[in-house]
CSV table of C-alpha atoms and ligand atoms in Angstrom, one decimal:
chain,number,residue,atom,x,y,z
A,1180,MET,CA,0.0,0.0,0.0
A,1181,ASP,CA,1.6,3.3,-1.1
A,1182,LEU,CA,0.6,5.4,1.9
A,1183,TYR,CA,1.9,8.6,0.2
A,1184,SER,CA,-0.4,8.4,-2.8
A,1185,PRO,CA,-3.3,10.9,-2.7
A,1186,GLN,CA,-5.6,8.2,-3.9
A,1187,VAL,CA,-4.7,5.9,-1.0
A,1188,ILE,CA,-5.0,8.9,1.4
A,1189,LYS,CA,-8.5,9.6,0.1
A,1190,ALA,CA,-9.5,5.9,0.3
A,1191,ILE,CA,-8.3,5.7,3.9
A,1192,LYS,CA,-10.1,8.9,4.8
A,1193,GLN,CA,-13.2,7.4,3.5
A,1194,LYS,CA,-12.8,4.0,5.1
A,1195,PHE,CA,-12.3,5.6,8.6
A,1196,GLY,CA,-14.5,8.6,8.1
A,1197,PHE,CA,-11.4,10.7,8.9
A,1198,LYS,CA,-11.4,14.5,8.3
A,1199,ASN,CA,-8.1,16.5,8.1
A,1200,SER,CA,-7.8,19.0,10.9
A,1201,LYS,CA,-6.3,22.3,9.6
A,1202,SER,CA,-5.7,23.4,13.2
A,1203,LEU,CA,-3.5,20.4,13.9
A,1204,GLY,CA,-1.4,21.1,10.8
A,1205,GLN,CA,-2.4,17.9,9.0
A,1206,ASN,CA,-0.7,18.2,5.6
A,1207,PHE,CA,0.3,14.7,4.6
A,1208,LEU,CA,3.5,13.9,2.6
A,1209,THR,CA,2.8,12.5,-0.9
A,1210,ASP,CA,6.4,12.4,-2.3
A,1211,PRO,CA,8.2,9.1,-1.7
A,1212,GLU,CA,11.6,10.7,-2.4
A,1213,VAL,CA,11.1,13.2,0.4
A,1214,ILE,CA,10.0,10.4,2.8
A,1215,ARG,CA,13.1,8.4,2.0
A,1216,ALA,CA,15.3,11.5,2.2
A,1217,ILE,CA,14.2,12.2,5.8
A,1218,VAL,CA,14.9,8.7,7.0
A,1219,SER,CA,18.2,8.3,5.1
A,1220,GLY,CA,19.2,11.9,6.1
A,1221,ALA,CA,18.7,10.8,9.7
A,1222,GLU,CA,20.9,7.8,9.0
A,1223,VAL,CA,18.5,5.5,10.7
A,1224,SER,CA,19.9,2.0,11.4
A,1225,GLU,CA,18.7,-1.0,13.4
A,1226,LYS,CA,20.7,0.2,16.4
A,1227,ASP,CA,18.4,3.2,16.7
A,1228,LEU,CA,15.4,4.2,18.6
A,1229,VAL,CA,13.5,6.6,16.3
A,1230,ILE,CA,11.0,9.1,17.9
A,1231,GLU,CA,8.6,10.5,15.4
A,1232,ILE,CA,6.6,13.6,16.0
A,1233,GLY,CA,3.2,13.6,14.4
A,1234,PRO,CA,2.9,10.3,12.3
A,1235,GLY,CA,-0.4,11.3,10.6
A,1236,PHE,CA,-1.2,8.3,8.4
A,1237,GLY,CA,2.2,6.7,9.1
A,1238,VAL,CA,4.2,7.3,5.9
A,1239,LEU,CA,7.4,8.3,7.7
A,1240,THR,CA,6.7,5.8,10.5
A,1241,ASP,CA,6.5,3.0,7.9
A,1242,GLU,CA,9.8,4.0,6.2
A,1243,ALA,CA,11.6,4.5,9.6
A,1244,ALA,CA,10.4,1.1,10.9
A,1245,LYS,CA,12.0,-0.7,7.9
A,1246,HIS,CA,15.4,0.6,9.1
A,1247,ALA,CA,15.2,1.2,12.9
A,1248,GLY,CA,15.3,-1.1,15.9
A,1249,LYS,CA,12.2,0.6,17.3
A,1250,VAL,CA,10.0,3.5,16.4
A,1251,ILE,CA,7.9,5.5,18.9
A,1252,ALA,CA,5.5,7.8,17.2
A,1253,ILE,CA,3.7,10.6,19.2
A,1254,GLU,CA,0.4,11.6,17.7
A,1255,ILE,CA,-2.1,14.0,19.4
A,1256,ASP,CA,-5.1,13.2,17.2
A,1257,LYS,CA,-6.9,10.1,18.6
A,1258,ASP,CA,-8.9,9.8,15.4
A,1259,LEU,CA,-5.7,8.7,13.7
A,1260,LEU,CA,-5.1,5.8,16.1
A,1261,PRO,CA,-7.3,3.3,14.2
A,1262,VAL,CA,-5.8,4.5,10.9
A,1263,LEU,CA,-2.3,3.9,12.1
A,1264,GLU,CA,-3.2,0.5,13.4
A,1265,PHE,CA,-4.4,-0.3,9.9
A,1266,THR,CA,-1.6,1.3,7.9
A,1267,LEU,CA,1.3,0.0,10.1
A,1268,ALA,CA,-0.1,-3.5,10.8
A,1269,ALA,CA,2.9,-5.2,9.1
A,1270,HIS,CA,5.4,-3.8,11.5
A,1271,LYS,CA,6.2,-5.2,15.0
A,1272,ASN,CA,8.6,-2.5,16.1
A,1273,ILE,CA,6.3,0.5,16.3
A,1274,GLU,CA,4.7,2.0,19.4
A,1275,ILE,CA,2.1,4.8,19.0
A,1276,ILE,CA,1.6,7.2,21.8
A,1277,ASN,CA,-1.5,9.3,21.8
A,1278,GLU,CA,-0.2,12.5,23.4
A,1279,ASP,CA,0.7,16.1,22.8
A,1280,VAL,CA,4.4,16.3,22.1
A,1281,LEU,CA,4.7,19.5,24.0
A,1282,LYS,CA,3.4,17.8,27.1
A,1283,ILE,CA,5.1,14.5,27.0
A,1284,ASP,CA,8.3,13.8,29.1
A,1285,LEU,CA,10.7,12.8,26.3
A,1286,ASN,CA,13.6,12.0,28.6
A,1287,GLU,CA,11.4,9.5,30.5
A,1288,LEU,CA,10.3,8.0,27.2
A,1289,ILE,CA,13.9,7.5,26.1
A,1290,ASP,CA,15.1,6.1,29.5
A,1291,ASN,CA,12.4,3.5,29.4
A,1292,VAL,CA,13.7,2.0,26.1
A,1293,LYS,CA,17.0,0.3,26.4
A,1294,ILE,CA,18.3,1.5,23.1
A,1295,GLU,CA,21.2,4.0,23.3
A,1296,ASN,CA,21.1,5.7,19.9
A,1297,VAL,CA,18.1,8.0,19.7
A,1298,LYS,CA,17.1,9.9,16.5
A,1299,ILE,CA,14.1,12.3,16.3
A,1300,ILE,CA,12.3,12.7,13.0
A,1301,GLY,CA,9.1,14.2,11.8
A,1302,ASN,CA,7.1,16.3,9.4
A,1303,LEU,CA,6.3,18.9,12.0
A,1304,PRO,CA,2.8,20.5,12.6
A,1305,TYR,CA,3.7,24.0,11.5
A,1306,TYR,CA,1.5,25.8,14.0
A,1307,ILE,CA,4.0,24.8,16.7
A,1308,THR,CA,7.3,24.4,14.9
A,1309,THR,CA,9.2,26.7,17.2
A,1310,PRO,CA,7.8,25.5,20.5
A,1311,ILE,CA,8.6,21.9,19.5
A,1312,LEU,CA,12.2,22.8,18.5
A,1313,MET,CA,12.7,24.8,21.7
A,1314,LYS,CA,11.4,21.9,23.8
A,1315,LEU,CA,13.7,19.4,22.0
A,1316,LEU,CA,16.7,21.7,22.5
A,1317,GLU,CA,16.0,22.6,26.1
A,1318,SER,CA,15.2,19.1,27.4
A,1319,ASN,CA,18.8,18.1,27.3
A,1320,LEU,CA,17.9,15.0,25.3
A,1321,ASN,CA,20.1,12.1,25.1
A,1322,ALA,CA,19.6,12.0,21.4
A,1323,GLU,CA,22.0,12.2,18.4
A,1324,SER,CA,20.0,14.3,15.9
A,1325,ILE,CA,16.7,15.9,15.0
A,1326,THR,CA,15.7,15.5,11.3
A,1327,VAL,CA,12.5,17.4,10.7
A,1328,MET,CA,10.5,19.1,8.0
A,1329,MET,CA,9.5,22.7,8.7
A,1330,GLN,CA,8.4,25.9,6.8
A,1331,LYS,CA,11.2,27.1,4.6
A,1332,GLU,CA,11.2,30.5,6.2
A,1333,VAL,CA,11.9,28.9,9.7
A,1334,ALA,CA,14.7,26.8,8.2
A,1335,GLU,CA,16.2,29.9,6.8
A,1336,ARG,CA,16.1,31.6,10.2
A,1337,ILE,CA,17.8,28.6,11.8
A,1338,LEU,CA,20.6,28.5,9.2
A,1339,ALA,CA,21.1,32.3,9.1
A,1340,GLU,CA,24.5,33.7,9.9
A,1341,PRO,CA,25.1,37.1,11.7
A,1342,GLY,CA,24.5,40.1,9.4
A,1343,GLY,CA,21.4,38.9,7.6
A,1344,LYS,CA,17.8,39.9,8.4
A,1345,GLU,CA,16.8,36.3,9.1
A,1346,TYR,CA,19.4,35.9,11.9
A,1347,GLY,CA,17.7,36.1,15.3
A,1348,ALA,CA,17.1,34.4,18.7
A,1349,LEU,CA,16.0,31.2,17.0
A,1350,SER,CA,19.3,31.0,15.0
A,1351,VAL,CA,21.3,31.5,18.2
A,1352,ALA,CA,19.3,29.0,20.2
A,1353,VAL,CA,19.6,26.2,17.5
A,1354,GLN,CA,23.2,26.9,16.6
A,1355,TYR,CA,24.2,27.0,20.2
A,1356,ARG,CA,23.2,23.4,20.7
A,1357,THR,CA,23.3,21.8,17.2
A,1358,ILE,CA,25.0,21.8,13.9
A,1359,ALA,CA,22.2,22.5,11.3
A,1360,GLU,CA,22.2,21.3,7.7
A,1361,THR,CA,19.7,21.2,4.9
A,1362,ILE,CA,18.7,17.7,3.8
A,1363,ILE,CA,16.1,18.6,1.1
A,1364,GLU,CA,14.0,21.5,0.0
A,1365,VAL,CA,10.3,20.5,-0.4
A,1366,PRO,CA,7.8,22.4,-2.6
A,1367,ARG,CA,4.2,22.8,-1.3
A,1368,GLU,CA,2.9,20.4,-4.0
A,1369,SER,CA,4.6,17.5,-2.1
A,1370,PHE,CA,1.7,17.5,0.5
A,1371,PHE,CA,-1.9,16.7,0.5
A,1372,PRO,CA,-3.6,19.0,1.1
A,1373,ALA,CA,-0.9,21.5,-0.1
A,1374,PRO,CA,0.0,24.1,2.5
A,1375,LYS,CA,0.4,27.8,1.6
A,1376,VAL,CA,4.2,27.7,2.1
A,1377,ASP,CA,7.2,25.7,0.8
A,1378,SER,CA,9.2,23.6,3.2
A,1379,GLU,CA,12.6,22.3,4.0
A,1380,VAL,CA,14.0,19.3,5.9
A,1381,LEU,CA,16.8,20.2,8.3
A,1382,LYS,CA,19.1,17.8,10.2
A,1383,LEU,CA,20.1,19.2,13.6
A,1384,THR,CA,23.0,17.2,15.0
A,1385,LEU,CA,23.2,17.8,18.7
A,1386,ARG,CA,26.6,19.0,19.9
A,1387,ASP,CA,28.4,17.3,22.8
A,1388,GLU,CA,29.3,20.8,24.1
A,1389,PRO,CA,27.5,24.1,23.2
A,1390,ALA,CA,29.0,26.2,20.4
A,1391,VAL,CA,30.1,28.8,23.0
A,1392,LYS,CA,30.4,28.3,26.8
A,1393,PRO,CA,28.9,31.2,28.7
A,1394,ILE,CA,29.5,31.2,32.5
A,1395,ASP,CA,25.7,31.6,33.0
A,1396,GLU,CA,23.6,30.1,30.3
A,1397,ALA,CA,20.3,31.6,31.5
A,1398,LEU,CA,21.8,35.0,31.4
A,1399,PHE,CA,23.2,34.4,27.9
A,1400,PHE,CA,19.7,33.6,26.6
A,1401,ARG,CA,18.2,36.5,28.5
A,1402,LEU,CA,20.6,38.9,26.8
A,1403,VAL,CA,20.0,37.2,23.4
A,1404,LYS,CA,16.2,37.6,23.9
A,1405,ALA,CA,16.6,41.3,24.9
A,1406,GLY,CA,19.0,42.0,22.0
A,1407,PHE,CA,16.5,40.7,19.4
A,1408,SER,CA,13.4,42.1,21.2
A,1409,GLN,CA,13.8,45.4,19.3
A,1410,ARG,CA,15.7,44.5,16.2
A,1411,ARG,CA,15.8,48.0,14.7
A,1412,LYS,CA,17.4,49.6,17.8
A,1413,THR,CA,21.1,49.7,18.5
A,1414,ILE,CA,22.5,46.9,20.7
A,1415,LEU,CA,23.0,49.5,23.5
A,1416,ASN,CA,19.3,50.3,23.5
A,1417,SER,CA,17.9,46.8,22.9
A,1418,LEU,CA,20.0,45.4,25.7
A,1419,SER,CA,18.5,48.0,28.1
A,1420,THR,CA,15.4,45.8,28.1
A,1421,SER,CA,17.4,43.1,29.9
A,1422,GLY,CA,17.2,45.0,33.2
A,1423,TYR,CA,20.8,46.3,33.3
A,1424,PRO,CA,21.2,50.1,33.5
A,1425,LYS,CA,22.3,51.7,30.2
A,1426,GLU,CA,25.6,53.0,31.6
A,1427,GLU,CA,26.6,49.5,32.6
A,1428,ILE,CA,25.7,48.1,29.2
A,1429,ALA,CA,27.8,50.9,27.6
A,1430,ALA,CA,30.7,50.0,29.8
A,1431,CYS,CA,30.3,46.3,29.0
A,1432,LEU,CA,30.2,46.9,25.2
A,1433,GLU,CA,33.3,49.1,25.4
A,1434,ALA,CA,35.1,46.5,27.5
A,1435,VAL,CA,34.3,43.6,25.1
A,1436,GLY,CA,35.1,45.7,22.0
A,1437,ILE,CA,31.6,45.9,20.5
A,1438,ASP,CA,30.5,49.2,18.9
A,1439,ASN,CA,27.4,50.2,20.8
A,1440,LYS,CA,25.7,51.4,17.5
A,1441,ARG,CA,25.7,47.9,16.1
A,1442,ARG,CA,22.4,45.9,16.0
A,1443,ALA,CA,21.8,42.5,17.5
A,1444,GLU,CA,21.6,40.9,14.1
A,1445,THR,CA,25.3,41.5,13.5
A,1446,LEU,CA,26.4,39.9,16.8
A,1447,SER,CA,27.9,36.4,16.7
A,1448,LEU,CA,27.2,33.7,19.4
A,1449,GLN,CA,30.7,34.6,20.7
A,1450,ASP,CA,29.8,38.3,21.0
A,1451,PHE,CA,26.7,37.5,23.1
A,1452,CYS,CA,28.8,35.1,25.2
A,1453,SER,CA,31.4,37.9,25.8
A,1454,ILE,CA,28.6,40.3,26.9
A,1455,SER,CA,27.1,37.7,29.1
A,1456,ASP,CA,30.4,36.8,30.8
A,1457,TYR,CA,31.2,40.4,31.4
A,1458,PHE,CA,28.0,40.7,33.5
A,1459,SER,CA,28.6,37.3,35.2
A,1460,LYS,CA,32.0,38.5,36.3
A,1461,SER,CA,30.9,42.0,37.4
A,1462,VAL,CA,28.5,40.7,40.1
B,821,SAM,N1,4.0,12.5,9.3
B,821,SAM,C1,2.8,12.7,8.5
B,821,SAM,C2,3.1,13.0,7.1
B,821,SAM,O1,4.3,13.4,6.9
B,821,SAM,O2,2.3,12.8,6.2
B,821,SAM,C3,1.9,13.8,9.1
B,821,SAM,C4,2.5,15.1,9.2
B,821,SAM,S1,1.4,16.5,9.6
B,821,SAM,C5,2.3,17.8,8.9
B,821,SAM,C6,1.6,16.8,11.4
B,821,SAM,C7,1.1,15.7,12.3
B,821,SAM,O3,1.3,16.1,13.6
B,821,SAM,C8,-0.4,15.4,12.2
B,821,SAM,O4,-0.6,14.1,12.2
B,821,SAM,C9,-1.0,16.1,13.5
B,821,SAM,O5,-2.2,15.5,13.9
B,821,SAM,C10,0.2,15.9,14.4
B,821,SAM,N2,0.2,16.8,15.6
B,821,SAM,C11,-0.3,18.1,15.6
B,821,SAM,N3,-0.1,18.7,16.8
B,821,SAM,C12,0.6,17.7,17.5
B,821,SAM,C13,1.0,17.7,18.9
B,821,SAM,N4,0.9,18.8,19.7
B,821,SAM,N5,1.6,16.6,19.4
B,821,SAM,C14,1.7,15.5,18.6
B,821,SAM,N6,1.3,15.4,17.3
B,821,SAM,C15,0.7,16.5,16.8
């Protein structure tokens, strides 16, 4: 059964009386090349536990299960459970969990399975792409990589280097913890129903150590957030929203050699780290 074919999707919808939910971001993949690219991009092998976010009708789950030791797929929509039971019946190494990925304890899930190599994959529901990515990054997961489809515009923000208008707090957060690369660009026609935007699959390989090592990580992210909160302002002014007095920020920027008229979008991770460490040391 070619689960990616629009005819099969329509037949399954009819068989189970299933209606796509727009609000749950249910745009199903119909291009087998993209499905294979996600699983091969993640380099899934039989030594791996694959955690899939949002299996939908199970196209990616099916492909991952052919290569992985075990697949755990987290799907919020309970109406998809009977569908998945039907479409994935041939596999014995799949577990479906009916939960909200934003609420589930992923570390507990991983600890309960005695497989060391963990890879996360998914065609993300776009209404919560950033919260899912932030959860994955902030949970300190014992995982190797996150290979996921997202809106092209979000992928561009993640990959952006300092100096461009796409560079922002998301770029810093993802680049701090991972090495990001493009696996494949995906036009909107590769989905049914087609979304309004094009997409891109990124592989985020989790770093053993963060890209820079601020003394106080929470302070580093507080300053990054403040820096990008008012993108059009100078770094001197935007950092004032972090709670530090302007004179102290001016002294800090001078001490670390950053022109106070620059904007946050020109600052590298190392620049933010230097600013953060200046304040850590000055307490
Ligand atoms: N993997 C399938 C595919 O590629 O055809 C479906 C991808 S579809 C873009 C996103 C899937 O995520 C849907 O099945 C949707 O029901 C599910 N989903 C939406 N919000 C979710 C959440 N908070 N937790 C878990 N799954 C969610």
